[in-house]
């Protein structure tokens, strides 16, 4: 098997953690991003050949999300290019409860390559490494989320599962559905962050149309604004209000609890007003 592992989205929430872990293990890692030494751009397929050259295993993280129109076709094209380049194994980051994501999973599963699917709940790190950081800092998190609970999962758990799948043969052919150990509403999650920081942070439910309009008014790119609206409208409708055992099956341990995430993140100072 070719020695190099390509980590697409290698500067993102999960990718950067995977790169760090693989590097610590002495694995030859190639970061897949537009700014990398050997660039990879999902929208420019002329970059794919060089990025895949000499690669044996690929972590496939589609930006911004597999729900975006055209994502499944892009993953299919990438899978074909990887097969042609001699790649042996794909590990796909997927979204829980997303019809389009599951179509991408099927593309990878039918590729003829070794594969592992890492299907994830809503990331804890959306509160400190993504668009929810600013509202947390401002002391008011307004979201179109009601009382539907979500089993928030930690990016460190995702990275640990992905690294195991990239480096150990026993995960080939496995679909791991990753969640945290308990269900929380967004209001409860924000309350956990407030407790960990010792700050007053309010959660305010808002209508989806108003929220989407506010995102666009703030200048968020239209594809990201659409994606966030899609997630709150379609995915956070209760379909994912259950726990799964992917972390336990892959790693033999319990997933990280949201309160531990909140405590550890608060200690970094990132949420200090």
PDB file of N, CA and C in Angstrom, residues 88-190:
ATOM      1  N   UNK A  88      -6.012   2.817  -1.900  1.00  0.00           N
ATOM      2  CA  UNK A  88      -6.627   1.565  -1.456  1.00  0.00           C
ATOM      3  C   UNK A  88      -7.776   1.764  -0.471  1.00  0.00           C
ATOM      4  N   UNK A  89      -7.774   2.870   0.295  1.00  0.00           N
ATOM      5  CA  UNK A  89      -8.757   3.007   1.375  1.00  0.00           C
ATOM      6  C   UNK A  89      -9.309   4.427   1.450  1.00  0.00           C
ATOM      7  N   UNK A  90     -10.628   4.519   1.647  1.00  0.00           N
ATOM      8  CA  UNK A  90     -11.305   5.795   1.850  1.00  0.00           C
ATOM      9  C   UNK A  90     -12.017   5.779   3.198  1.00  0.00           C
ATOM     10  N   UNK A  91     -11.895   6.875   3.936  1.00  0.00           N
ATOM     11  CA  UNK A  91     -12.646   7.072   5.164  1.00  0.00           C
ATOM     12  C   UNK A  91     -13.474   8.337   4.967  1.00  0.00           C
ATOM     13  N   UNK A  92     -14.789   8.182   4.920  1.00  0.00           N
ATOM     14  CA  UNK A  92     -15.687   9.296   4.589  1.00  0.00           C
ATOM     15  C   UNK A  92     -16.321   9.877   5.835  1.00  0.00           C
ATOM     16  N   UNK A  93     -16.196  11.198   6.000  1.00  0.00           N
ATOM     17  CA  UNK A  93     -16.935  11.920   7.035  1.00  0.00           C
ATOM     18  C   UNK A  93     -18.327  12.212   6.498  1.00  0.00           C
ATOM     19  N   UNK A  94     -19.341  11.736   7.208  1.00  0.00           N
ATOM     20  CA  UNK A  94     -20.717  11.879   6.746  1.00  0.00           C
ATOM     21  C   UNK A  94     -21.567  12.519   7.839  1.00  0.00           C
ATOM     22  N   UNK A  95     -22.782  12.933   7.446  1.00  0.00           N
ATOM     23  CA  UNK A  95     -23.688  13.600   8.366  1.00  0.00           C
ATOM     24  C   UNK A  95     -24.868  12.725   8.728  1.00  0.00           C
ATOM     25  N   UNK A  96     -25.217  12.742   9.973  1.00  0.00           N
ATOM     26  CA  UNK A  96     -26.310  11.912  10.467  1.00  0.00           C
ATOM     27  C   UNK A  96     -27.655  12.506  10.060  1.00  0.00           C
ATOM     28  N   UNK A  97     -28.510  11.677   9.483  1.00  0.00           N
ATOM     29  CA  UNK A  97     -29.849  12.111   9.120  1.00  0.00           C
ATOM     30  C   UNK A  97     -29.932  12.926   7.851  1.00  0.00           C
ATOM     31  N   UNK A  98     -28.860  12.947   7.053  1.00  0.00           N
ATOM     32  CA  UNK A  98     -28.844  13.716   5.809  1.00  0.00           C
ATOM     33  C   UNK A  98     -28.956  12.763   4.622  1.00  0.00           C
ATOM     34  N   UNK A  99     -30.030  12.888   3.878  1.00  0.00           N
ATOM     35  CA  UNK A  99     -30.266  11.994   2.738  1.00  0.00           C
ATOM     36  C   UNK A  99     -29.132  12.074   1.720  1.00  0.00           C
ATOM     37  N   UNK A 100     -28.665  13.288   1.438  1.00  0.00           N
ATOM     38  CA  UNK A 100     -27.600  13.465   0.448  1.00  0.00           C
ATOM     39  C   UNK A 100     -26.300  12.836   0.937  1.00  0.00           C
ATOM     40  N   UNK A 101     -26.033  12.961   2.226  1.00  0.00           N
ATOM     41  CA  UNK A 101     -24.822  12.367   2.788  1.00  0.00           C
ATOM     42  C   UNK A 101     -24.851  10.850   2.646  1.00  0.00           C
ATOM     43  N   UNK A 102     -26.011  10.274   2.842  1.00  0.00           N
ATOM     44  CA  UNK A 102     -26.094   8.824   2.727  1.00  0.00           C
ATOM     45  C   UNK A 102     -25.958   8.363   1.270  1.00  0.00           C
ATOM     46  N   UNK A 103     -26.331   9.225   0.331  1.00  0.00           N
ATOM     47  CA  UNK A 103     -26.067   8.911  -1.078  1.00  0.00           C
ATOM     48  C   UNK A 103     -24.563   8.902  -1.344  1.00  0.00           C
ATOM     49  N   UNK A 104     -23.836   9.827  -0.731  1.00  0.00           N
ATOM     50  CA  UNK A 104     -22.375   9.844  -0.871  1.00  0.00           C
ATOM     51  C   UNK A 104     -21.755   8.610  -0.218  1.00  0.00           C
ATOM     52  N   UNK A 105     -22.323   8.185   0.903  1.00  0.00           N
ATOM     53  CA  UNK A 105     -21.844   6.964   1.550  1.00  0.00           C
ATOM     54  C   UNK A 105     -21.942   5.776   0.585  1.00  0.00           C
ATOM     55  N   UNK A 106     -23.060   5.688  -0.115  1.00  0.00           N
ATOM     56  CA  UNK A 106     -23.253   4.568  -1.040  1.00  0.00           C
ATOM     57  C   UNK A 106     -22.238   4.597  -2.172  1.00  0.00           C
ATOM     58  N   UNK A 107     -21.884   5.794  -2.626  1.00  0.00           N
ATOM     59  CA  UNK A 107     -20.858   5.915  -3.666  1.00  0.00           C
ATOM     60  C   UNK A 107     -19.553   5.298  -3.178  1.00  0.00           C
ATOM     61  N   UNK A 108     -19.162   5.632  -1.956  1.00  0.00           N
ATOM     62  CA  UNK A 108     -17.909   5.122  -1.400  1.00  0.00           C
ATOM     63  C   UNK A 108     -17.997   3.617  -1.160  1.00  0.00           C
ATOM     64  N   UNK A 109     -19.135   3.163  -0.654  1.00  0.00           N
ATOM     65  CA  UNK A 109     -19.301   1.739  -0.360  1.00  0.00           C
ATOM     66  C   UNK A 109     -19.259   0.880  -1.625  1.00  0.00           C
ATOM     67  N   UNK A 110     -19.658   1.458  -2.748  1.00  0.00           N
ATOM     68  CA  UNK A 110     -19.679   0.710  -4.020  1.00  0.00           C
ATOM     69  C   UNK A 110     -18.424   0.926  -4.853  1.00  0.00           C
ATOM     70  N   UNK A 111     -17.430   1.577  -4.290  1.00  0.00           N
ATOM     71  CA  UNK A 111     -16.244   1.989  -5.062  1.00  0.00           C
ATOM     72  C   UNK A 111     -15.307   0.846  -5.412  1.00  0.00           C
ATOM     73  N   UNK A 112     -15.404  -0.262  -4.680  1.00  0.00           N
ATOM     74  CA  UNK A 112     -14.436  -1.343  -4.867  1.00  0.00           C
ATOM     75  C   UNK A 112     -13.187  -1.148  -4.031  1.00  0.00           C
ATOM     76  N   UNK A 113     -13.093  -0.027  -3.330  1.00  0.00           N
ATOM     77  CA  UNK A 113     -11.971   0.237  -2.436  1.00  0.00           C
ATOM     78  C   UNK A 113     -12.335  -0.161  -1.003  1.00  0.00           C
ATOM     79  N   UNK A 114     -11.316  -0.289  -0.154  1.00  0.00           N
ATOM     80  CA  UNK A 114     -11.584  -0.430   1.268  1.00  0.00           C
ATOM     81  C   UNK A 114     -12.243   0.858   1.749  1.00  0.00           C
ATOM     82  N   UNK A 115     -13.228   0.744   2.638  1.00  0.00           N
ATOM     83  CA  UNK A 115     -13.928   1.950   3.085  1.00  0.00           C
ATOM     84  C   UNK A 115     -14.366   1.836   4.536  1.00  0.00           C
ATOM     85  N   UNK A 116     -14.484   3.000   5.157  1.00  0.00           N
ATOM     86  CA  UNK A 116     -15.118   3.149   6.459  1.00  0.00           C
ATOM     87  C   UNK A 116     -15.934   4.432   6.417  1.00  0.00           C
ATOM     88  N   UNK A 117     -17.147   4.385   6.946  1.00  0.00           N
ATOM     89  CA  UNK A 117     -18.006   5.565   7.015  1.00  0.00           C
ATOM     90  C   UNK A 117     -18.033   6.067   8.457  1.00  0.00           C
ATOM     91  N   UNK A 118     -17.802   7.354   8.636  1.00  0.00           N
ATOM     92  CA  UNK A 118     -17.865   7.985   9.957  1.00  0.00           C
ATOM     93  C   UNK A 118     -19.016   8.987   9.893  1.00  0.00           C
ATOM     94  N   UNK A 119     -20.192   8.574  10.365  1.00  0.00           N
ATOM     95  CA  UNK A 119     -21.428   9.358  10.248  1.00  0.00           C
ATOM     96  C   UNK A 119     -21.697  10.058  11.580  1.00  0.00           C
ATOM     97  N   UNK A 120     -21.720  11.382  11.537  1.00  0.00           N
ATOM     98  CA  UNK A 120     -21.648  12.149  12.780  1.00  0.00           C
ATOM     99  C   UNK A 120     -22.872  12.998  13.077  1.00  0.00           C
ATOM    100  N   UNK A 121     -23.118  13.172  14.380  1.00  0.00           N
ATOM    101  CA  UNK A 121     -24.097  14.125  14.881  1.00  0.00           C
ATOM    102  C   UNK A 121     -23.503  15.532  14.813  1.00  0.00           C
ATOM    103  N   UNK A 122     -24.231  16.505  15.346  1.00  0.00           N
ATOM    104  CA  UNK A 122     -23.810  17.902  15.375  1.00  0.00           C
ATOM    105  C   UNK A 122     -22.549  18.043  16.227  1.00  0.00           C
ATOM    106  N   UNK A 123     -21.549  18.770  15.712  1.00  0.00           N
ATOM    107  CA  UNK A 123     -20.266  18.884  16.404  1.00  0.00           C
ATOM    108  C   UNK A 123     -20.363  19.808  17.626  1.00  0.00           C
ATOM    109  N   UNK A 124     -19.784  19.401  18.743  1.00  0.00           N
ATOM    110  CA  UNK A 124     -19.604  20.320  19.868  1.00  0.00           C
ATOM    111  C   UNK A 124     -18.887  21.591  19.428  1.00  0.00           C
ATOM    112  N   UNK A 125     -17.890  21.418  18.593  1.00  0.00           N
ATOM    113  CA  UNK A 125     -16.993  22.520  18.246  1.00  0.00           C
ATOM    114  C   UNK A 125     -17.638  23.598  17.390  1.00  0.00           C
ATOM    115  N   UNK A 126     -18.884  23.394  16.965  1.00  0.00           N
ATOM    116  CA  UNK A 126     -19.581  24.497  16.304  1.00  0.00           C
ATOM    117  C   UNK A 126     -19.759  25.688  17.248  1.00  0.00           C
ATOM    118  N   UNK A 127     -19.658  25.432  18.553  1.00  0.00           N
ATOM    119  CA  UNK A 127     -19.819  26.509  19.526  1.00  0.00           C
ATOM    120  C   UNK A 127     -18.533  27.307  19.773  1.00  0.00           C
ATOM    121  N   UNK A 128     -17.383  26.774  19.371  1.00  0.00           N
ATOM    122  CA  UNK A 128     -16.141  27.524  19.624  1.00  0.00           C
ATOM    123  C   UNK A 128     -15.225  27.634  18.419  1.00  0.00           C
ATOM    124  N   UNK A 129     -15.469  26.866  17.372  1.00  0.00           N
ATOM    125  CA  UNK A 129     -14.609  26.925  16.193  1.00  0.00           C
ATOM    126  C   UNK A 129     -15.400  27.257  14.931  1.00  0.00           C
ATOM    127  N   UNK A 130     -16.628  27.711  15.113  1.00  0.00           N
ATOM    128  CA  UNK A 130     -17.458  27.956  13.940  1.00  0.00           C
ATOM    129  C   UNK A 130     -18.355  29.158  14.216  1.00  0.00           C
ATOM    130  N   UNK A 131     -19.441  29.253  13.488  1.00  0.00           N
ATOM    131  CA  UNK A 131     -20.256  30.463  13.466  1.00  0.00           C
ATOM    132  C   UNK A 131     -20.971  30.754  14.779  1.00  0.00           C
ATOM    133  N   UNK A 132     -21.023  29.795  15.703  1.00  0.00           N
ATOM    134  CA  UNK A 132     -21.683  30.043  16.980  1.00  0.00           C
ATOM    135  C   UNK A 132     -20.754  30.683  18.008  1.00  0.00           C
ATOM    136  N   UNK A 133     -19.480  30.804  17.706  1.00  0.00           N
ATOM    137  CA  UNK A 133     -18.552  31.424  18.656  1.00  0.00           C
ATOM    138  C   UNK A 133     -18.926  32.873  18.934  1.00  0.00           C
ATOM    139  N   UNK A 134     -19.201  33.630  17.897  1.00  0.00           N
ATOM    140  CA  UNK A 134     -19.509  35.054  18.090  1.00  0.00           C
ATOM    141  C   UNK A 134     -20.751  35.269  18.952  1.00  0.00           C
ATOM    142  N   UNK A 135     -21.849  34.543  18.720  1.00  0.00           N
ATOM    143  CA  UNK A 135     -23.003  34.701  19.617  1.00  0.00           C
ATOM    144  C   UNK A 135     -22.688  34.323  21.066  1.00  0.00           C
ATOM    145  N   UNK A 136     -21.895  33.270  21.274  1.00  0.00           N
ATOM    146  CA  UNK A 136     -21.525  32.900  22.642  1.00  0.00           C
ATOM    147  C   UNK A 136     -20.764  34.043  23.294  1.00  0.00           C
ATOM    148  N   UNK A 137     -19.821  34.637  22.562  1.00  0.00           N
ATOM    149  CA  UNK A 137     -19.054  35.757  23.095  1.00  0.00           C
ATOM    150  C   UNK A 137     -19.962  36.958  23.396  1.00  0.00           C
ATOM    151  N   UNK A 138     -20.990  37.147  22.559  1.00  0.00           N
ATOM    152  CA  UNK A 138     -21.899  38.280  22.734  1.00  0.00           C
ATOM    153  C   UNK A 138     -22.887  38.059  23.880  1.00  0.00           C
ATOM    154  N   UNK A 139     -22.998  36.800  24.340  1.00  0.00           N
ATOM    155  CA  UNK A 139     -23.879  36.524  25.462  1.00  0.00           C
ATOM    156  C   UNK A 139     -25.304  36.202  25.080  1.00  0.00           C
ATOM    157  N   UNK A 140     -25.558  35.999  23.778  1.00  0.00           N
ATOM    158  CA  UNK A 140     -26.907  35.637  23.336  1.00  0.00           C
ATOM    159  C   UNK A 140     -26.810  34.760  22.097  1.00  0.00           C
ATOM    160  N   UNK A 141     -27.281  33.538  22.214  1.00  0.00           N
ATOM    161  CA  UNK A 141     -27.285  32.594  21.100  1.00  0.00           C
ATOM    162  C   UNK A 141     -28.720  32.461  20.611  1.00  0.00           C
ATOM    163  N   UNK A 142     -28.993  33.044  19.460  1.00  0.00           N
ATOM    164  CA  UNK A 142     -30.326  32.990  18.863  1.00  0.00           C
ATOM    165  C   UNK A 142     -30.311  31.976  17.727  1.00  0.00           C
ATOM    166  N   UNK A 143     -31.148  30.955  17.830  1.00  0.00           N
ATOM    167  CA  UNK A 143     -31.168  29.891  16.835  1.00  0.00           C
ATOM    168  C   UNK A 143     -32.606  29.437  16.581  1.00  0.00           C
ATOM    169  N   UNK A 144     -32.872  28.938  15.370  1.00  0.00           N
ATOM    170  CA  UNK A 144     -34.202  28.400  15.070  1.00  0.00           C
ATOM    171  C   UNK A 144     -34.330  26.958  15.544  1.00  0.00           C
ATOM    172  N   UNK A 145     -33.986  26.742  16.794  1.00  0.00           N
ATOM    173  CA  UNK A 145     -34.032  25.396  17.371  1.00  0.00           C
ATOM    174  C   UNK A 145     -34.943  25.424  18.585  1.00  0.00           C
ATOM    175  N   UNK A 146     -35.883  24.518  18.613  1.00  0.00           N
ATOM    176  CA  UNK A 146     -36.816  24.456  19.727  1.00  0.00           C
ATOM    177  C   UNK A 146     -36.364  23.455  20.770  1.00  0.00           C
ATOM    178  N   UNK A 147     -37.263  22.539  21.125  1.00  0.00           N
ATOM    179  CA  UNK A 147     -36.993  21.587  22.195  1.00  0.00           C
ATOM    180  C   UNK A 147     -36.509  20.236  21.689  1.00  0.00           C
ATOM    181  N   UNK A 148     -36.164  20.148  20.396  1.00  0.00           N
ATOM    182  CA  UNK A 148     -35.673  18.883  19.852  1.00  0.00           C
ATOM    183  C   UNK A 148     -34.244  18.654  20.342  1.00  0.00           C
ATOM    184  N   UNK A 149     -33.981  17.528  20.991  1.00  0.00           N
ATOM    185  CA  UNK A 149     -32.630  17.284  21.500  1.00  0.00           C
ATOM    186  C   UNK A 149     -31.700  16.739  20.418  1.00  0.00           C
ATOM    187  N   UNK A 150     -30.413  16.964  20.624  1.00  0.00           N
ATOM    188  CA  UNK A 150     -29.370  16.525  19.697  1.00  0.00           C
ATOM    189  C   UNK A 150     -28.265  15.843  20.516  1.00  0.00           C
ATOM    190  N   UNK A 151     -27.721  14.726  20.024  1.00  0.00           N
ATOM    191  CA  UNK A 151     -26.641  14.030  20.745  1.00  0.00           C
ATOM    192  C   UNK A 151     -25.264  14.561  20.315  1.00  0.00           C
ATOM    193  N   UNK A 152     -24.970  15.799  20.658  1.00  0.00           N
ATOM    194  CA  UNK A 152     -23.746  16.471  20.224  1.00  0.00           C
ATOM    195  C   UNK A 152     -22.520  15.559  20.380  1.00  0.00           C
ATOM    196  N   UNK A 153     -21.665  15.558  19.337  1.00  0.00           N
ATOM    197  CA  UNK A 153     -20.471  14.715  19.346  1.00  0.00           C
ATOM    198  C   UNK A 153     -19.227  15.598  19.288  1.00  0.00           C
ATOM    199  N   UNK A 154     -18.153  15.127  19.908  1.00  0.00           N
ATOM    200  CA  UNK A 154     -16.931  15.916  19.987  1.00  0.00           C
ATOM    201  C   UNK A 154     -15.995  15.618  18.825  1.00  0.00           C
ATOM    202  N   UNK A 155     -15.385  16.674  18.292  1.00  0.00           N
ATOM    203  CA  UNK A 155     -14.475  16.522  17.149  1.00  0.00           C
ATOM    204  C   UNK A 155     -13.267  15.668  17.498  1.00  0.00           C
ATOM    205  N   UNK A 156     -12.857  15.647  18.761  1.00  0.00           N
ATOM    206  CA  UNK A 156     -11.739  14.786  19.142  1.00  0.00           C
ATOM    207  C   UNK A 156     -12.119  13.316  19.030  1.00  0.00           C
ATOM    208  N   UNK A 157     -13.361  12.989  19.376  1.00  0.00           N
ATOM    209  CA  UNK A 157     -13.817  11.611  19.197  1.00  0.00           C
ATOM    210  C   UNK A 157     -13.877  11.251  17.717  1.00  0.00           C
ATOM    211  N   UNK A 158     -14.362  12.171  16.902  1.00  0.00           N
ATOM    212  CA  UNK A 158     -14.421  11.921  15.464  1.00  0.00           C
ATOM    213  C   UNK A 158     -13.024  11.664  14.918  1.00  0.00           C
ATOM    214  N   UNK A 159     -12.069  12.503  15.316  1.00  0.00           N
ATOM    215  CA  UNK A 159     -10.696  12.352  14.834  1.00  0.00           C
ATOM    216  C   UNK A 159     -10.103  11.020  15.282  1.00  0.00           C
ATOM    217  N   UNK A 160     -10.371  10.622  16.520  1.00  0.00           N
ATOM    218  CA  UNK A 160      -9.829   9.354  17.003  1.00  0.00           C
ATOM    219  C   UNK A 160     -10.382   8.182  16.208  1.00  0.00           C
ATOM    220  N   UNK A 161     -11.679   8.224  15.891  1.00  0.00           N
ATOM    221  CA  UNK A 161     -12.272   7.147  15.099  1.00  0.00           C
ATOM    222  C   UNK A 161     -11.696   7.147  13.688  1.00  0.00           C
ATOM    223  N   UNK A 162     -11.569   8.327  13.082  1.00  0.00           N
ATOM    224  CA  UNK A 162     -11.036   8.403  11.719  1.00  0.00           C
ATOM    225  C   UNK A 162      -9.597   7.907  11.651  1.00  0.00           C
ATOM    226  N   UNK A 163      -8.791   8.272  12.629  1.00  0.00           N
ATOM    227  CA  UNK A 163      -7.393   7.812  12.652  1.00  0.00           C
ATOM    228  C   UNK A 163      -7.343   6.286  12.790  1.00  0.00           C
ATOM    229  N   UNK A 164      -8.177   5.742  13.643  1.00  0.00           N
ATOM    230  CA  UNK A 164      -8.231   4.288  13.772  1.00  0.00           C
ATOM    231  C   UNK A 164      -8.601   3.644  12.433  1.00  0.00           C
ATOM    232  N   UNK A 165      -9.587   4.229  11.750  1.00  0.00           N
ATOM    233  CA  UNK A 165     -10.023   3.666  10.465  1.00  0.00           C
ATOM    234  C   UNK A 165      -8.951   3.778   9.397  1.00  0.00           C
ATOM    235  N   UNK A 166      -8.158   4.837   9.463  1.00  0.00           N
ATOM    236  CA  UNK A 166      -7.089   5.029   8.477  1.00  0.00           C
ATOM    237  C   UNK A 166      -5.886   4.124   8.730  1.00  0.00           C
ATOM    238  N   UNK A 167      -5.694   3.712   9.966  1.00  0.00           N
ATOM    239  CA  UNK A 167      -4.458   3.006  10.319  1.00  0.00           C
ATOM    240  C   UNK A 167      -4.647   1.548  10.726  1.00  0.00           C
ATOM    241  N   UNK A 168      -5.890   1.122  10.955  1.00  0.00           N
ATOM    242  CA  UNK A 168      -6.142  -0.247  11.410  1.00  0.00           C
ATOM    243  C   UNK A 168      -7.095  -0.955  10.441  1.00  0.00           C
ATOM    244  N   UNK A 169      -6.745  -2.179  10.069  1.00  0.00           N
ATOM    245  CA  UNK A 169      -7.538  -2.907   9.078  1.00  0.00           C
ATOM    246  C   UNK A 169      -8.890  -3.362   9.616  1.00  0.00           C
ATOM    247  N   UNK A 170      -9.042  -3.465  10.933  1.00  0.00           N
ATOM    248  CA  UNK A 170     -10.278  -4.029  11.485  1.00  0.00           C
ATOM    249  C   UNK A 170     -11.493  -3.135  11.284  1.00  0.00           C
ATOM    250  N   UNK A 171     -11.291  -1.893  10.843  1.00  0.00           N
ATOM    251  CA  UNK A 171     -12.411  -0.981  10.642  1.00  0.00           C
ATOM    252  C   UNK A 171     -12.915  -0.963   9.193  1.00  0.00           C
ATOM    253  N   UNK A 172     -12.254  -1.701   8.318  1.00  0.00           N
ATOM    254  CA  UNK A 172     -12.669  -1.731   6.919  1.00  0.00           C
ATOM    255  C   UNK A 172     -14.077  -2.321   6.812  1.00  0.00           C
ATOM    256  N   UNK A 173     -14.946  -1.631   6.065  1.00  0.00           N
ATOM    257  CA  UNK A 173     -16.308  -2.096   5.869  1.00  0.00           C
ATOM    258  C   UNK A 173     -17.259  -1.750   6.996  1.00  0.00           C
ATOM    259  N   UNK A 174     -16.816  -0.901   7.929  1.00  0.00           N
ATOM    260  CA  UNK A 174     -17.655  -0.519   9.066  1.00  0.00           C
ATOM    261  C   UNK A 174     -18.293   0.851   8.836  1.00  0.00           C
ATOM    262  N   UNK A 175     -19.541   0.989   9.258  1.00  0.00           N
ATOM    263  CA  UNK A 175     -20.213   2.276   9.314  1.00  0.00           C
ATOM    264  C   UNK A 175     -20.380   2.622  10.785  1.00  0.00           C
ATOM    265  N   UNK A 176     -19.665   3.648  11.211  1.00  0.00           N
ATOM    266  CA  UNK A 176     -19.715   4.086  12.598  1.00  0.00           C
ATOM    267  C   UNK A 176     -20.575   5.339  12.707  1.00  0.00           C
ATOM    268  N   UNK A 177     -21.647   5.247  13.461  1.00  0.00           N
ATOM    269  CA  UNK A 177     -22.506   6.401  13.696  1.00  0.00           C
ATOM    270  C   UNK A 177     -22.113   6.994  15.049  1.00  0.00           C
ATOM    271  N   UNK A 178     -21.606   8.220  15.018  1.00  0.00           N
ATOM    272  CA  UNK A 178     -21.001   8.807  16.205  1.00  0.00           C
ATOM    273  C   UNK A 178     -21.920   9.841  16.837  1.00  0.00           C
ATOM    274  N   UNK A 179     -22.151   9.681  18.135  1.00  0.00           N
ATOM    275  CA  UNK A 179     -22.883  10.667  18.924  1.00  0.00           C
ATOM    276  C   UNK A 179     -22.160  10.825  20.256  1.00  0.00           C
ATOM    277  N   UNK A 180     -22.583  11.843  21.000  1.00  0.00           N
ATOM    278  CA  UNK A 180     -22.150  11.941  22.377  1.00  0.00           C
ATOM    279  C   UNK A 180     -22.933  10.964  23.236  1.00  0.00           C
ATOM    280  N   UNK A 181     -22.725  11.005  24.569  1.00  0.00           N
ATOM    281  CA  UNK A 181     -23.359  10.021  25.449  1.00  0.00           C
ATOM    282  C   UNK A 181     -24.758  10.396  25.919  1.00  0.00           C
ATOM    283  N   UNK A 182     -25.232  11.625  25.587  1.00  0.00           N
ATOM    284  CA  UNK A 182     -26.570  12.016  26.025  1.00  0.00           C
ATOM    285  C   UNK A 182     -27.148  13.066  25.079  1.00  0.00           C
ATOM    286  N   UNK A 183     -28.455  13.241  25.186  1.00  0.00           N
ATOM    287  CA  UNK A 183     -29.177  14.202  24.363  1.00  0.00           C
ATOM    288  C   UNK A 183     -29.315  15.527  25.106  1.00  0.00           C
ATOM    289  N   UNK A 184     -29.108  16.637  24.368  1.00  0.00           N
ATOM    290  CA  UNK A 184     -29.332  17.966  24.917  1.00  0.00           C
ATOM    291  C   UNK A 184     -30.030  18.811  23.868  1.00  0.00           C
ATOM    292  N   UNK A 185     -30.936  19.673  24.321  1.00  0.00           N
ATOM    293  CA  UNK A 185     -31.445  20.710  23.425  1.00  0.00           C
ATOM    294  C   UNK A 185     -30.364  21.777  23.278  1.00  0.00           C
ATOM    295  N   UNK A 186     -30.526  22.648  22.280  1.00  0.00           N
ATOM    296  CA  UNK A 186     -29.564  23.741  22.125  1.00  0.00           C
ATOM    297  C   UNK A 186     -29.594  24.670  23.334  1.00  0.00           C
ATOM    298  N   UNK A 187     -30.763  24.856  23.901  1.00  0.00           N
ATOM    299  CA  UNK A 187     -30.855  25.683  25.107  1.00  0.00           C
ATOM    300  C   UNK A 187     -30.054  25.071  26.244  1.00  0.00           C
ATOM    301  N   UNK A 188     -30.142  23.754  26.390  1.00  0.00           N
ATOM    302  CA  UNK A 188     -29.378  23.078  27.443  1.00  0.00           C
ATOM    303  C   UNK A 188     -27.881  23.135  27.166  1.00  0.00           C
ATOM    304  N   UNK A 189     -27.500  23.020  25.893  1.00  0.00           N
ATOM    305  CA  UNK A 189     -26.082  23.116  25.550  1.00  0.00           C
ATOM    306  C   UNK A 189     -25.532  24.500  25.878  1.00  0.00           C
ATOM    307  N   UNK A 190     -26.285  25.527  25.535  1.00  0.00           N
ATOM    308  CA  UNK A 190     -25.846  26.891  25.851  1.00  0.00           C
ATOM    309  C   UNK A 190     -25.762  27.085  27.360  1.00  0.00           C
TER     310      UNK A 190
END
